[in-house]
XYZ file of N, CA and C in Angstrom:
651
model
N 0.957 -1.223 -0.081
C 0.278 -0.035 0.014
C 0.835 1.255 0.050
N 0.453 2.220 -1.036
C 1.435 3.366 -0.698
C 1.266 4.357 0.343
N 2.234 5.199 0.579
C 2.324 6.000 1.671
C 1.172 6.999 1.471
N 0.813 7.340 0.450
C -0.356 8.438 0.346
C -1.808 7.723 0.668
N -1.955 6.553 0.279
C -3.321 5.875 0.504
C -3.208 5.231 2.024
N -2.254 5.092 2.704
C -2.178 4.904 4.141
C -2.309 6.299 5.056
N -1.985 7.832 4.467
C -2.359 8.881 4.898
C -3.695 9.131 4.808
N -4.468 8.651 3.752
C -5.784 8.850 3.741
C -6.642 8.134 4.513
N -6.167 6.931 4.724
C -6.765 5.858 5.337
C -7.063 6.385 6.787
N -5.609 6.792 7.317
C -5.654 7.250 8.954
C -6.451 8.551 9.047
N -6.600 9.571 7.950
C -7.191 10.565 8.422
C -8.710 10.076 8.352
N -8.983 9.502 7.659
C -10.616 8.915 7.448
C -10.723 8.189 9.026
N -9.915 7.240 9.496
C -10.098 6.882 10.879
C -10.184 8.039 11.770
N -9.222 8.876 11.785
C -9.166 10.205 12.767
C -10.520 10.631 12.737
N -11.125 10.975 11.289
C -12.301 11.763 11.245
C -13.249 10.849 12.063
N -13.575 9.679 11.957
C -14.527 8.571 12.260
C -14.652 8.550 13.771
N -13.354 8.775 14.179
C -13.067 8.731 15.969
C -13.655 10.224 16.322
N -13.125 11.212 15.983
C -13.364 12.375 16.375
C -14.969 12.720 16.078
N -15.652 12.467 15.092
C -16.626 12.930 14.749
C -17.797 12.825 15.717
N -18.117 11.632 16.756
C -19.101 11.686 17.730
C -19.010 12.516 18.614
N -17.474 12.759 18.912
C -17.230 13.832 19.961
C -17.744 15.259 19.662
N -17.246 15.538 18.281
C -17.575 16.958 17.813
C -19.165 17.098 17.606
N -19.966 16.213 17.171
C -21.014 16.003 16.925
C -22.103 16.248 18.558
N -21.354 15.923 19.458
C -22.004 16.050 20.833
C -21.642 17.386 21.423
N -20.649 18.239 20.819
C -20.192 19.371 21.168
C -21.002 20.287 21.487
N -20.631 21.535 22.332
C -21.507 22.736 22.230
C -20.880 23.735 21.219
N -21.505 23.666 20.168
C -21.412 24.732 18.844
C -21.965 25.948 19.151
N -21.448 27.102 18.632
C -21.953 28.501 18.603
C -21.392 29.174 17.348
N -22.233 30.038 17.085
C -21.754 31.021 16.339
C -22.449 32.415 16.427
N -21.775 33.492 16.124
C -22.694 34.787 16.290
C -21.729 36.151 15.744
N -22.380 37.167 15.806
C -21.420 38.545 15.298
C -21.088 39.334 16.488
N -19.890 39.942 15.868
C -19.387 41.133 16.913
C -19.290 42.442 16.283
N -19.480 43.098 17.181
C -19.275 44.817 16.876
C -18.370 45.481 18.013
N -17.712 46.422 17.752
C -16.746 47.089 18.834
C -16.217 47.932 18.187
N -14.995 48.341 18.949
C -14.253 49.767 18.598
C -12.602 49.327 18.913
N -11.696 49.746 17.888
C -10.557 49.362 18.015
C -9.643 50.871 18.249
N -8.727 50.668 19.320
C -7.833 51.564 19.550
C -6.561 51.372 19.186
N -6.008 51.559 17.947
C -4.456 51.111 17.554
C -3.250 52.151 18.303
N -2.623 51.102 18.517
C -1.295 51.748 18.914
C -0.500 52.768 17.693
N 0.640 53.433 17.778
C 1.157 53.829 16.844
C 1.605 52.997 15.805
N 1.602 53.079 14.718
C 2.389 52.136 13.588
C 3.844 52.456 13.916
N 4.601 51.402 14.412
C 5.877 51.461 15.027
C 6.916 50.921 14.112
N 8.521 51.269 14.574
C 9.350 50.456 13.916
C 9.252 50.760 12.298
N 8.902 51.696 11.798
C 8.442 52.037 10.673
C 9.945 52.235 9.549
N 10.270 51.494 8.645
C 11.524 51.178 7.832
C 11.165 51.338 6.685
N 12.216 51.556 5.561
C 12.203 51.482 4.216
C 12.623 50.019 3.729
N 12.275 49.345 2.833
C 12.517 48.009 2.193
C 13.076 48.057 0.850
N 14.072 47.337 0.268
C 14.234 47.257 -1.068
C 15.116 48.597 -1.535
N 14.478 49.392 -2.457
C 15.483 50.547 -2.655
C 15.213 51.645 -1.714
N 14.475 51.500 -0.751
C 14.407 52.538 0.198
C 15.146 51.886 1.758
N 15.847 50.916 1.549
C 16.588 50.381 2.849
C 17.262 51.395 3.243
N 17.541 51.296 4.622
C 18.249 52.379 5.282
C 17.638 53.586 5.630
N 16.323 53.995 5.076
C 15.482 55.111 5.344
C 14.550 54.630 6.842
N 14.204 55.297 7.944
C 13.573 55.158 9.033
C 12.443 56.432 9.100
N 11.181 56.102 9.347
C 10.365 56.782 9.843
C 9.917 57.061 11.232
N 9.515 58.246 11.603
C 8.839 58.331 13.282
C 7.566 57.444 13.203
N 7.396 56.961 14.408
C 5.943 56.462 14.559
C 4.927 57.044 14.075
N 3.639 56.312 13.310
C 2.664 57.087 12.495
C 1.322 56.631 13.421
N 0.456 57.821 13.771
C -0.365 57.924 14.474
C -1.808 57.561 13.753
N -2.260 56.414 13.987
C -3.397 55.628 13.726
C -4.783 56.203 14.336
N -6.071 56.487 13.611
C -7.047 56.612 13.601
C -7.725 55.485 14.726
N -8.434 56.003 15.802
C -9.460 54.897 16.210
C -10.497 54.534 15.421
N -10.677 53.190 15.546
C -11.960 52.575 14.129
C -12.895 51.840 14.825
N -14.074 51.819 14.207
C -15.034 50.922 14.635
C -14.810 49.456 13.847
N -15.237 48.254 14.429
C -14.723 46.897 14.004
C -16.128 46.208 14.008
N -15.858 45.001 13.116
C -17.245 44.055 13.297
C -16.687 42.649 12.618
N -17.298 41.706 13.150
C -16.960 40.471 12.296
C -17.661 39.178 12.935
N -17.367 38.171 12.650
C -18.220 36.876 13.144
C -17.170 35.841 14.006
N -17.962 34.983 14.669
C -17.482 33.925 15.158
C -18.139 32.399 15.187
N -17.063 31.573 15.133
C -17.734 30.182 15.159
C -16.884 29.094 15.962
N -17.416 28.672 16.818
C -16.643 27.603 17.661
C -17.217 26.519 18.438
N -16.500 25.648 19.112
C -17.290 24.740 20.011
C -16.664 24.313 21.211
N -17.171 23.749 22.176
C -16.557 23.331 23.376
C -16.540 21.910 23.612
N -15.587 21.004 23.843
C -15.919 19.752 23.978
C -16.567 19.232 25.200
N -17.236 18.548 25.093
C -18.249 17.702 25.799
C -17.579 17.163 27.129
N -18.447 16.840 28.030
C -18.029 15.995 29.357
C -17.121 16.499 30.132
N -15.956 16.266 30.616
C -15.009 16.439 31.613
C -14.130 17.652 31.037
N -14.373 17.864 29.418
C -13.630 19.105 28.905
C -14.203 20.074 28.172
N -15.415 20.369 29.398
C -16.205 21.358 28.639
C -15.921 22.721 28.740
N -14.620 22.932 29.628
C -14.037 24.386 29.757
C -13.197 24.403 28.710
N -12.825 23.735 27.784
C -11.852 24.097 26.684
C -12.681 24.140 25.284
N -12.174 25.120 24.608
C -13.076 25.065 23.083
C -11.978 25.747 22.256
N -12.299 25.589 20.930
C -11.694 25.965 19.721
C -12.488 26.899 18.851
N -12.311 28.062 18.734
C -12.921 29.035 17.827
C -12.269 29.679 16.892
N -12.832 29.923 15.658
C -12.204 30.803 14.797
C -13.467 32.122 14.550
N -12.493 32.836 14.256
C -13.087 34.374 14.219
C -12.568 35.032 13.064
N -13.277 36.044 12.463
C -12.530 37.071 11.367
C -13.359 38.389 12.039
N -12.446 39.412 11.807
C -13.164 40.666 12.010
C -12.251 41.733 11.420
N -12.714 42.970 11.287
C -12.109 43.804 10.649
C -12.429 45.521 11.254
N -11.388 46.248 10.532
C -11.384 47.342 11.080
C -10.300 48.391 10.120
N -10.861 49.625 10.121
C -9.986 51.123 9.451
C -9.303 51.800 10.298
N -8.266 51.285 10.720
C -7.149 52.460 11.517
C -6.634 53.269 10.514
N -6.991 54.107 9.829
C -6.601 54.894 8.933
C -5.192 55.856 9.695
N -4.236 56.060 8.630
C -3.021 56.961 9.088
C -3.339 58.196 9.069
N -3.206 58.906 10.080
C -3.628 60.219 10.161
C -2.646 61.373 9.465
N -3.184 62.623 8.939
C -2.475 63.632 8.401
C -1.715 64.145 9.634
N -0.425 63.877 9.463
C 0.551 64.472 10.403
C 1.999 64.731 9.387
N 2.879 65.437 10.625
C 4.299 65.356 10.053
C 4.888 64.043 9.983
N 5.731 63.831 8.978
C 6.549 62.461 9.124
C 7.965 62.917 8.798
N 8.875 62.464 9.796
C 10.416 62.749 9.801
C 10.905 61.256 9.304
N 11.961 61.549 7.911
C 12.508 60.566 7.515
C 13.991 60.648 7.839
N 14.372 59.697 8.157
C 15.946 59.743 8.452
C 16.679 58.917 7.873
N 18.011 58.955 7.331
C 18.888 58.206 6.685
C 20.280 58.624 7.196
N 21.164 57.681 7.449
C 22.444 58.190 8.202
C 22.228 58.694 9.234
N 22.685 59.848 9.454
C 22.776 61.163 10.096
C 22.034 62.499 9.781
N 21.338 62.079 8.818
C 20.382 63.208 8.253
C 18.957 63.017 8.455
N 18.035 63.914 8.482
C 16.762 63.980 8.517
C 15.855 65.248 7.804
N 14.860 64.699 7.326
C 14.102 65.875 6.595
C 12.528 65.346 7.180
N 11.984 66.565 7.530
C 10.506 66.464 8.016
C 9.439 66.936 7.115
N 8.597 65.905 6.546
C 7.398 66.248 5.616
C 6.153 66.997 6.357
N 5.761 67.833 6.355
C 5.035 68.561 7.148
C 3.272 68.429 6.589
N 3.229 67.955 5.471
C 2.059 67.892 5.003
C 1.622 66.531 4.109
N 1.626 65.450 4.979
C 1.241 64.072 4.458
C -0.112 63.864 4.463
N -0.720 63.496 3.406
C -2.107 62.990 3.693
C -2.853 61.808 4.422
N -3.802 61.838 4.816
C -4.485 60.824 5.423
C -4.331 59.644 4.416
N -3.805 58.489 4.838
C -3.610 57.138 4.108
C -4.725 56.190 4.903
N -5.523 55.601 3.675
C -6.564 54.707 3.925
C -5.755 53.304 4.552
N -6.217 52.785 5.498
C -5.569 51.672 6.213
C -6.540 50.604 6.533
N -6.654 49.443 6.089
C -7.676 48.562 6.411
C -7.095 47.364 6.616
N -7.423 46.769 8.279
C -6.891 45.322 8.779
C -7.909 44.373 8.737
N -7.860 43.352 8.372
C -8.695 42.014 8.154
C -8.038 41.063 9.046
N -8.801 40.421 9.865
C -8.006 39.487 10.929
C -8.682 38.398 10.769
N -8.503 37.074 10.093
C -9.020 35.705 10.350
C -8.199 35.123 11.396
N -8.654 34.782 12.560
C -7.809 33.835 13.482
C -8.295 32.711 13.885
N -7.514 31.671 14.401
C -7.987 30.560 15.249
C -7.540 30.349 16.824
N -8.356 30.658 17.658
C -8.332 30.736 19.158
C -8.437 29.620 19.877
N -7.617 29.284 20.769
C -8.064 28.248 21.963
C -8.582 29.156 23.173
N -9.848 28.699 23.553
C -10.733 29.476 24.644
C -10.636 28.392 25.803
N -10.235 29.114 26.841
C -10.573 28.601 28.285
C -11.626 29.093 28.962
N -12.596 28.431 29.228
C -14.014 29.271 30.103
C -14.270 28.612 31.606
N -14.857 29.369 32.532
C -15.272 28.758 33.615
C -16.732 28.729 33.481
N -17.359 27.496 32.886
C -18.754 27.345 32.625
C -19.938 27.988 33.912
N -20.731 28.430 33.392
C -21.648 29.195 34.284
C -22.900 29.035 33.804
N -24.223 29.008 34.833
C -25.552 29.066 33.945
C -25.629 30.321 33.407
N -25.370 31.521 34.310
C -25.811 32.921 33.616
C -24.637 33.726 33.000
N -23.813 33.624 33.918
C -22.306 34.453 33.437
C -21.268 33.454 33.356
N -20.560 33.821 32.309
C -19.546 32.919 31.903
C -18.004 33.614 31.775
N -17.257 33.757 32.718
C -15.782 34.345 32.101
C -15.154 33.194 31.423
N -14.193 34.251 30.036
C -13.365 33.324 29.067
C -12.191 34.205 28.814
N -11.338 33.669 28.477
C -10.141 33.844 27.863
C -9.489 32.881 26.880
N -8.710 33.713 26.072
C -8.238 32.797 24.819
C -7.334 33.622 23.988
N -6.372 32.796 23.195
C -5.088 33.068 22.524
C -4.999 32.477 21.215
N -4.615 32.974 20.271
C -4.539 32.197 19.005
C -3.518 32.722 17.830
N -3.415 32.164 16.766
C -2.991 32.890 15.803
C -3.731 33.380 14.671
N -3.412 34.754 14.228
C -4.138 35.395 12.990
C -3.654 35.493 11.948
N -4.227 35.649 10.827
C -3.440 36.039 9.272
C -3.984 37.441 9.174
N -3.179 38.305 9.155
C -3.515 39.603 9.282
C -3.145 40.291 7.802
N -4.469 40.815 7.319
C -4.230 41.465 6.013
C -4.590 42.621 6.327
N -3.205 43.597 6.044
C -3.281 44.875 6.037
C -3.422 45.407 4.502
N -3.911 46.611 4.226
C -4.316 47.310 2.909
C -3.966 48.708 3.032
N -2.992 49.334 2.345
C -2.945 50.895 2.515
C -3.147 51.142 1.111
N -4.149 52.278 0.834
C -4.668 52.721 -0.140
C -4.520 54.248 -0.343
N -4.150 54.802 -1.291
C -4.378 56.146 -1.575
C -4.555 56.710 -3.246
N -3.965 57.758 -3.448
C -4.173 58.387 -4.792
C -3.441 57.459 -5.670
N -2.194 56.743 -5.165
C -1.316 56.229 -6.068
C -1.893 54.781 -6.348
N -2.739 54.294 -5.432
C -3.125 52.830 -5.616
C -3.098 52.023 -4.533
N -3.275 50.965 -3.985
C -3.428 50.237 -2.959
C -2.172 49.124 -3.213
N -1.849 48.524 -1.538
C -0.652 47.893 -1.415
C -0.994 46.960 -0.290
N -1.029 45.495 -0.302
C -1.709 44.545 0.513
C -0.774 43.714 0.964
N -0.672 43.383 2.238
C 0.467 42.361 3.097
C -0.458 41.363 3.777
N 0.101 40.252 3.684
C -0.668 39.136 4.781
C 0.366 38.910 5.582
N 0.440 38.908 6.911
C 1.327 38.412 7.759
C 0.714 37.713 9.033
N 1.435 36.806 9.574
C 0.758 36.078 10.745
C 0.941 37.045 11.931
N 0.188 36.762 12.993
C 0.274 37.502 14.281
C -0.256 36.802 15.572
N -0.444 37.563 16.335
C -0.835 37.110 17.766
C -2.298 37.722 17.953
N -3.434 37.140 18.362
C -4.588 37.631 18.588
C -5.070 37.077 20.316
N -4.835 37.660 21.097
C -5.628 37.533 22.466
C -6.771 38.054 22.813
N -7.535 37.405 23.790
C -8.823 37.669 24.066
C -9.302 37.783 25.240
N -10.248 38.365 25.985
C -10.975 37.741 27.316
C -12.392 38.534 27.212
N -13.344 37.774 28.132
C -14.480 38.448 28.371
C -15.325 37.834 29.289
N -16.597 38.190 29.013
C -17.726 37.369 29.696
C -18.981 37.491 28.799
N -19.416 36.303 28.822
C -20.595 35.937 28.496
C -21.750 35.646 29.078
N -22.973 36.405 28.646
C -24.099 36.678 29.598
C -25.208 35.635 28.878
N -25.626 34.521 29.531
C -27.064 33.646 28.779
C -28.094 34.362 28.991
N -28.986 34.383 28.131
C -30.291 34.826 28.067
C -31.176 33.444 28.292
N -30.819 32.538 27.627
C -31.182 31.180 27.724
C -30.308 30.109 27.293
N -30.615 29.128 27.074
C -29.595 27.849 26.749
C -29.195 28.003 25.412
N -29.663 28.548 24.556
C -29.527 29.083 23.193
C -28.934 30.340 22.720
N -29.270 31.314 23.309
C -28.759 32.732 23.285
C -28.093 33.217 24.128
N -26.947 33.888 23.811
C -26.183 34.434 24.983
C -25.617 35.987 24.364
N -25.222 37.046 25.298
C -24.543 38.169 24.659
C -23.254 37.899 25.426
N -22.242 38.866 24.881
C -20.906 39.019 25.463
C -20.251 40.191 25.053
N -19.138 40.432 25.769
C -18.312 41.536 26.223
C -16.995 41.132 25.898
N -16.342 41.614 25.473
C -14.623 40.955 25.037
C -13.897 42.135 24.749
N -12.585 41.879 25.441
C -11.235 42.793 24.726
C -10.592 42.037 24.303
N -9.720 42.615 23.215
C -8.836 41.844 22.375
C -7.549 42.516 22.383
N -6.416 41.889 22.013
C -5.368 42.596 21.642
C -4.532 41.876 20.428
N -4.182 42.639 19.340
C -3.438 42.171 18.430
C -2.181 42.730 18.059
N -1.217 42.029 17.587
C 0.074 42.357 17.302
C 0.828 41.499 15.979
N 1.136 42.335 15.230
C 1.753 41.801 13.627
C 2.859 42.372 13.255
N 3.289 42.292 12.383
C 4.514 43.136 11.329
C 4.161 43.126 10.098
N 3.768 44.228 9.581
C 3.682 44.204 7.915
C 4.606 44.766 7.471
N 4.978 44.144 6.209
C 5.806 44.590 5.071
C 4.919 44.928 3.708
N 4.979 46.379 3.243
C 4.024 46.432 2.036
C 5.558 46.939 0.911
N 5.278 45.605 0.143
C 6.606 45.839 -0.937
C 6.330 46.723 -1.885
N 5.208 47.125 -2.333
C 5.022 48.442 -3.292
C 5.203 49.776 -2.606
N 4.927 49.834 -1.539
C 4.747 51.002 -0.875
C 6.580 51.236 -0.118
N 7.265 50.210 -0.205
C 8.592 50.418 -0.010
C 8.756 50.269 1.855
N 7.738 50.118 2.565
C 8.001 50.310 3.941
C 7.550 48.842 4.923
N 7.724 49.019 6.108
C 7.474 47.769 6.889
C 7.426 48.272 8.165
N 6.615 47.727 9.272
C 6.080 48.400 10.415
C 5.515 47.097 11.317
N 5.359 47.582 12.751
C 4.746 47.099 13.561
C 3.238 47.585 13.836
N 2.377 46.798 13.701
C 0.874 47.035 14.134
C 0.425 46.139 15.351
N -0.029 47.057 16.225
C -0.798 46.348 17.333
C -1.971 47.347 17.876
N -2.963 46.945 18.655
C -4.278 47.306 18.672
C -4.814 46.583 20.013
N -5.607 47.487 20.498
C -6.527 47.132 21.801
C -8.055 47.286 21.223
N -8.863 46.493 21.344
C -10.298 46.410 20.858
C -11.195 46.142 22.019
N -12.252 46.867 22.082
C -13.478 46.456 22.911
C -14.527 45.933 22.010
N -15.241 44.627 22.133
C -16.121 44.312 21.374
C -17.310 43.669 22.013
N -18.563 43.513 21.493
C -19.680 43.129 22.231
C -20.505 42.408 21.033
N -21.192 41.258 21.270
C -21.864 40.962 20.217
C -22.999 39.645 20.894
N -23.530 38.573 20.150
C -24.402 37.870 20.435
C -23.805 36.508 19.841
N -24.700 35.565 20.331
C -23.858 34.132 20.100
C -25.324 33.030 19.953
N -25.534 32.210 19.093
C -26.329 31.181 19.250
C -25.799 29.695 19.559
N -26.415 29.120 20.408
C -25.567 28.046 20.813
C -26.292 26.778 20.545
N -25.859 25.346 20.199
C -26.523 24.359 19.655
C -25.570 23.150 20.456
N -26.405 22.221 20.962
C -25.772 21.046 21.879
C -26.141 19.578 20.997
């Protein structure tokens, strides 16, 4: 038997073993809406033909955010452990501000740099730990995100996809067995590199989100 066939058989067996567990798990999905307060875009440097140039930190605008969540918690004695997929987006545009460009021992200040549109979309997979409760349920989690950042302006747009950290914690309030409301804090961190714009930098943000979820058992 070939190695590929053996691999397929092993995957099928694994799915058959896991399926009863997953089918008995507590599934949920819902929407989230909130507010993102980004830190300055920091460690901004030139790349490629602009390598060696550094820029001061760039002030980003606060932004509204929205997204969806899908996840499940394991049954029986592991009902405190869950896996969640979420995706959310916000527009922390780069403000109009002076920009100081430095190279070697020299620097120049550009005093009239226009607003740059900046969009961040974050699909993430999180491991969730909760303290099960009938009415109120605290939870916390962390995971890996695929951060998609897009800069756009009069000269076009530039997009980068970079891995990063997504951490969260919150409270879930059950209205009944099937419906809950939640309030959540998020922290995001990644490093973007925009090849067409010839810059790279560190992006991080703090967010407060709330939403609703539907639960199935």
